[in-house]
Short mmCIF file of C-alpha atoms in Angstrom, two decimals:
data_model
loop_
_atom_site.label_atom_id
_atom_site.label_comp_id
_atom_site.label_asym_id
_atom_site.label_seq_id
_atom_site.Cartn_x
_atom_site.Cartn_y
_atom_site.Cartn_z
CA UNK G 1 26.06 -38.94 38.92
CA UNK G 2 24.23 -40.03 35.77
CA UNK G 3 25.51 -43.54 36.73
CA UNK G 4 22.95 -45.88 38.29
CA UNK G 5 24.39 -47.35 41.42
CA UNK G 6 23.28 -50.23 43.47
CA UNK G 7 24.22 -51.82 46.77
CA UNK G 8 26.21 -54.72 45.62
CA UNK G 9 27.40 -56.54 48.79
CA UNK G 10 28.20 -56.32 52.47
CA UNK G 11 31.69 -57.45 53.34
CA UNK G 12 31.81 -59.76 56.40
CA UNK G 13 35.14 -60.62 58.37
CA UNK G 14 34.83 -64.21 59.69
CA UNK G 15 37.23 -66.81 61.31
CA UNK G 16 34.88 -69.72 60.10
CA UNK G 17 33.56 -69.25 56.53
CA UNK G 18 32.24 -72.70 56.25
CA UNK G 19 30.24 -72.46 59.36
CA UNK G 20 28.78 -69.03 58.40
CA UNK G 21 27.97 -70.07 54.78
CA UNK G 22 26.05 -72.93 55.93
CA UNK G 23 24.20 -70.68 58.50
CA UNK G 24 23.34 -68.04 55.90
CA UNK G 25 22.27 -70.47 53.55
CA UNK G 26 19.78 -71.99 55.78
CA UNK G 27 18.82 -68.72 57.57
CA UNK G 28 18.34 -66.49 54.49
CA UNK G 29 18.07 -69.07 51.56
CA UNK G 30 21.42 -67.55 50.26
CA UNK G 31 23.13 -69.38 47.44
CA UNK G 32 26.85 -69.71 46.88
CA UNK G 33 27.70 -67.63 43.74
CA UNK G 34 31.34 -67.69 43.84
CA UNK G 35 34.26 -68.98 45.96
CA UNK G 36 37.93 -68.40 45.49
CA UNK G 37 41.27 -67.79 47.38
CA UNK G 38 42.10 -64.15 47.00
CA UNK G 39 45.04 -62.10 48.57
CA UNK G 40 45.45 -64.64 51.50
CA UNK G 41 41.96 -65.18 52.12
CA UNK G 42 39.15 -67.70 51.55
CA UNK G 43 36.34 -65.54 49.80
CA UNK G 44 32.75 -66.57 49.08
CA UNK G 45 29.98 -64.56 47.64
CA UNK G 46 26.63 -65.72 48.79
CA UNK G 47 23.71 -64.25 46.63
CA UNK G 48 20.53 -63.07 48.63
CA UNK G 49 18.18 -61.61 45.94
CA UNK G 50 20.28 -59.43 43.65
CA UNK G 51 22.97 -58.61 46.22
CA UNK G 52 25.61 -60.67 47.98
CA UNK G 53 27.09 -61.31 51.39
CA UNK G 54 30.94 -61.49 50.83
CA UNK G 55 32.57 -63.70 53.56
CA UNK G 56 36.18 -63.15 54.03
CA UNK G 57 38.42 -65.60 55.89
CA UNK G 58 42.09 -64.86 56.42
CA UNK G 59 44.41 -67.59 55.59
CA UNK G 60 47.39 -65.65 57.25
CA UNK G 61 47.85 -63.77 60.31
CA UNK G 62 48.63 -60.34 58.52
CA UNK G 63 46.50 -58.23 56.06
CA UNK G 64 43.45 -56.15 56.56
CA UNK G 65 40.83 -58.68 57.60
CA UNK G 66 43.17 -60.44 60.00
CA UNK G 67 43.90 -57.06 61.62
CA UNK G 68 40.21 -56.34 61.54
CA UNK G 69 39.47 -59.76 63.33
CA UNK G 70 42.05 -59.09 65.78
CA UNK G 71 40.81 -55.52 66.90
CA UNK G 72 37.05 -56.17 66.20
CA UNK G 73 36.16 -59.74 66.17
CA UNK G 74 33.88 -61.29 63.50
CA UNK G 75 31.31 -58.89 61.76
CA UNK G 76 30.53 -56.32 59.23
CA UNK G 77 33.57 -54.99 57.39
CA UNK G 78 32.66 -52.94 54.47
CA UNK G 79 29.61 -52.06 52.12
CA UNK G 80 30.16 -52.23 48.26
CA UNK G 81 28.17 -50.11 45.84
CA UNK G 82 28.39 -51.32 42.25
CA UNK G 83 28.95 -48.68 39.33
CA UNK G 84 29.13 -49.01 35.61
CA UNK G 85 31.92 -46.58 35.43
CA UNK G 86 34.48 -46.95 38.66
CA UNK G 87 36.85 -44.19 37.23
CA UNK G 88 34.01 -41.82 37.08
CA UNK G 89 32.65 -42.75 40.38
CA UNK G 90 36.24 -42.30 41.95
CA UNK G 91 36.71 -38.92 40.12
CA UNK G 92 33.21 -37.72 41.53
CA UNK G 93 34.21 -38.98 45.07
CA UNK G 94 37.50 -37.09 44.76
CA UNK G 95 35.92 -33.91 43.58
CA UNK G 96 33.51 -33.90 46.64
CA UNK G 97 36.48 -34.18 48.90
CA UNK G 98 36.13 -37.62 49.93
CA UNK G 99 39.34 -39.34 50.93
CA UNK G 100 40.27 -42.29 48.72
CA UNK G 101 42.23 -45.53 50.07
CA UNK G 102 42.58 -46.39 46.35
CA UNK G 103 43.26 -43.58 43.90
CA UNK G 104 43.03 -45.83 41.04
CA UNK G 105 40.70 -49.12 40.61
CA UNK G 106 42.67 -52.38 41.33
CA UNK G 107 41.63 -55.94 40.85
CA UNK G 108 39.50 -57.33 43.62
CA UNK G 109 37.90 -60.60 44.36
CA UNK G 110 35.97 -62.43 41.46
CA UNK G 111 38.02 -60.37 38.95
CA UNK G 112 36.00 -57.21 39.68
CA UNK G 113 37.58 -53.60 39.63
CA UNK G 114 37.36 -52.22 43.04
CA UNK G 115 38.40 -49.21 44.96
CA UNK G 116 37.87 -48.24 48.64
CA UNK G 117 36.96 -44.76 50.24
CA UNK G 118 38.14 -43.84 53.64
CA UNK G 119 35.63 -44.36 56.50
CA UNK G 120 36.59 -40.81 58.02
CA UNK G 121 35.03 -39.37 55.01
CA UNK G 122 31.90 -41.43 54.66
CA UNK G 123 30.25 -41.36 58.21
CA UNK G 124 32.54 -44.16 59.65
CA UNK G 125 31.68 -46.72 56.97
CA UNK G 126 34.39 -48.38 54.81
CA UNK G 127 32.73 -48.25 51.27
CA UNK G 128 33.99 -50.06 48.14
CA UNK G 129 33.22 -48.80 44.65
CA UNK G 130 32.96 -52.25 42.50
CA UNK G 131 32.61 -52.56 38.82
CA UNK G 132 31.65 -56.06 37.47
CA UNK Y 1 13.36 -71.64 53.54
CA UNK Y 2 10.93 -71.44 50.47
CA UNK Y 3 10.63 -67.73 51.17
CA UNK Y 4 12.66 -65.59 48.72
CA UNK Y 5 14.67 -63.41 50.82
CA UNK Y 6 16.57 -60.17 49.71
CA UNK Y 7 19.01 -57.75 51.12
CA UNK Y 8 16.69 -54.83 52.16
CA UNK Y 9 18.84 -52.25 53.90
CA UNK Y 10 22.03 -51.49 55.83
CA UNK Y 11 21.46 -49.53 59.00
CA UNK Y 12 23.70 -46.79 59.66
CA UNK Y 13 24.23 -44.92 62.93
CA UNK Y 14 25.17 -41.17 62.66
CA UNK Y 15 25.14 -38.11 64.64
CA UNK Y 16 24.52 -35.95 61.46
CA UNK Y 17 21.79 -37.33 59.35
CA UNK Y 18 21.40 -34.43 57.18
CA UNK Y 19 25.02 -34.04 56.19
CA UNK Y 20 25.31 -37.94 55.50
CA UNK Y 21 22.09 -37.91 53.46
CA UNK Y 22 23.55 -35.12 51.31
CA UNK Y 23 26.73 -37.02 50.89
CA UNK Y 24 25.33 -40.25 49.74
CA UNK Y 25 22.84 -38.64 47.61
CA UNK Y 26 25.81 -37.03 45.61
CA UNK Y 27 28.20 -40.00 46.19
CA UNK Y 28 25.90 -42.88 45.20
CA UNK Y 29 23.17 -41.09 43.37
CA UNK Y 30 20.85 -42.28 46.37
CA UNK Y 31 17.37 -41.02 46.46
CA UNK Y 32 15.41 -40.20 49.65
CA UNK Y 33 12.57 -42.70 49.88
CA UNK Y 34 11.26 -42.10 53.28
CA UNK Y 35 11.91 -39.85 56.26
CA UNK Y 36 10.31 -39.90 59.70
CA UNK Y 37 10.76 -39.54 63.50
CA UNK Y 38 10.55 -42.98 65.00
CA UNK Y 39 11.46 -44.28 68.56
CA UNK Y 40 13.30 -41.08 69.51
CA UNK Y 41 15.38 -40.98 66.28
CA UNK Y 42 15.40 -39.18 62.97
CA UNK Y 43 15.36 -41.98 60.32
CA UNK Y 44 15.74 -41.76 56.75
CA UNK Y 45 15.73 -44.51 54.08
CA UNK Y 46 17.97 -43.65 51.06
CA UNK Y 47 17.33 -45.82 48.01
CA UNK Y 48 20.39 -47.24 46.01
CA UNK Y 49 19.02 -49.32 43.31
CA UNK Y 50 16.48 -51.66 44.98
CA UNK Y 51 18.20 -51.63 48.56
CA UNK Y 52 18.33 -48.78 50.93
CA UNK Y 53 20.54 -47.23 53.46
CA UNK Y 54 18.67 -46.41 56.59
CA UNK Y 55 20.11 -43.54 58.32
CA UNK Y 56 19.58 -43.35 62.23
CA UNK Y 57 20.35 -40.24 64.38
CA UNK Y 58 19.19 -40.36 67.87
CA UNK Y 59 17.16 -37.30 69.24
CA UNK Y 60 17.82 -38.52 72.98
CA UNK Y 61 20.84 -39.63 74.84
CA UNK Y 62 19.34 -43.02 75.74
CA UNK Y 63 18.30 -46.07 73.30
CA UNK Y 64 20.10 -48.40 71.25
CA UNK Y 65 21.69 -46.16 68.50
CA UNK Y 66 22.63 -43.54 71.00
CA UNK Y 67 24.59 -46.22 73.20
CA UNK Y 68 26.06 -47.48 69.78
CA UNK Y 69 27.32 -44.02 68.86
CA UNK Y 70 28.70 -43.63 72.38
CA UNK Y 71 30.59 -46.83 72.25
CA UNK Y 72 31.64 -47.27 68.60
CA UNK Y 73 31.32 -43.90 66.90
CA UNK Y 74 29.18 -43.51 63.74
CA UNK Y 75 29.10 -46.51 61.32
CA UNK Y 76 27.49 -49.71 60.45
CA UNK Y 77 24.78 -50.79 62.64
CA UNK Y 78 22.77 -53.75 61.27
CA UNK Y 79 21.78 -55.43 58.02
CA UNK Y 80 18.22 -56.18 57.19
CA UNK Y 81 17.04 -58.99 55.08
CA UNK Y 82 13.37 -58.77 53.76
CA UNK Y 83 11.07 -61.68 53.83
CA UNK Y 84 7.46 -62.27 52.77
CA UNK Y 85 6.67 -64.00 56.01
CA UNK Y 86 8.53 -62.63 59.00
CA UNK Y 87 6.85 -65.24 61.36
CA UNK Y 88 8.00 -68.20 59.35
CA UNK Y 89 11.59 -66.58 59.27
CA UNK Y 90 11.77 -66.27 62.93
CA UNK Y 91 10.40 -69.76 63.48
CA UNK Y 92 12.99 -71.10 61.16
CA UNK Y 93 15.83 -68.98 62.86
CA UNK Y 94 14.64 -70.15 66.21
CA UNK Y 95 14.69 -74.04 65.15
CA UNK Y 96 18.28 -73.51 64.00
CA UNK Y 97 19.26 -72.42 67.28
CA UNK Y 98 19.69 -68.71 66.51
CA UNK Y 99 19.16 -66.43 69.45
CA UNK Y 100 16.18 -63.91 68.76
CA UNK Y 101 16.16 -60.46 70.29
CA UNK Y 102 12.66 -60.23 69.28
CA UNK Y 103 10.51 -63.41 69.73
CA UNK Y 104 7.85 -61.81 67.84
CA UNK Y 105 7.69 -59.30 65.24
CA UNK Y 106 7.17 -55.69 66.27
CA UNK Y 107 6.44 -52.47 64.41
CA UNK Y 108 9.76 -50.76 62.99
CA UNK Y 109 10.34 -47.64 61.02
CA UNK Y 110 8.27 -46.99 57.76
CA UNK Y 111 5.66 -49.24 59.40
CA UNK Y 112 7.37 -52.37 58.59
CA UNK Y 113 7.25 -55.37 60.72
CA UNK Y 114 10.67 -56.17 62.02
CA UNK Y 115 12.56 -58.56 64.31
CA UNK Y 116 16.30 -58.49 65.31
CA UNK Y 117 18.49 -61.61 65.86
CA UNK Y 118 21.38 -61.79 68.27
CA UNK Y 119 25.02 -60.89 66.56
CA UNK Y 120 26.50 -63.71 68.90
CA UNK Y 121 24.47 -66.23 66.85
CA UNK Y 122 25.08 -64.73 63.30
CA UNK Y 123 28.83 -64.16 63.22
CA UNK Y 124 28.95 -60.91 65.08
CA UNK Y 125 26.36 -59.13 62.97
CA UNK Y 126 23.15 -57.68 64.08
CA UNK Y 127 20.55 -58.90 61.74
CA UNK Y 128 16.97 -57.81 61.18
CA UNK Y 129 14.24 -59.59 59.43
CA UNK Y 130 11.81 -57.06 57.85
CA UNK Y 131 8.57 -57.55 56.24
CA UNK Y 132 7.19 -54.70 54.29
#
């Protein structure tokens, strides 16, 4: 990889986004960077230094985050690594034998291109590549 | 909080540190920043941009990470937020009613001062304050 990657955000599943946002704002001096409704969820990016907490609150009883909350309760959902070239990052991952959830980048929250890797290939962690 | 906090690292429980280190080095261009044996674990900090993955592999069958692996399997364990004043950060958290696992900072890996917050107070996430 010649690409310089950085830890971009930690995705957090919550059933009370407003409450958690207020807590992290006070506890960590986090600042609201972006808020939207995306894919049946309230989504908020909270900046802490150069990285973010991405709070994800489902508005419907179906979908990945709603299922996660049902199975695990609120908590850490995924870790996103930013790249300048998501196509190259995905191709590199595939070449290494990492199982891709998304074979091609798709539009994620905040208008970013995103693609997820399967946790069984990456030490039990759901990773996301993100290109801003 | 006047303190400028940043997301410092994501702690990852693993039963095969060397394998995961090699994978993340190739997948994310991560660089080994620090390795040590600490508190009955192999610990490695992998730099990705200005933040780290902290890989934690127990050498004994007891302890927090061994228990975590038994109950959950490998994966995301905690998120650490760096502060310039961990005493003030802890005092602020206590004042907000957040349950502290560590009432006082203690020595963590890499010689850093650390203190953990109880996940039941923080949206289901085990947070660590760390002062370098």
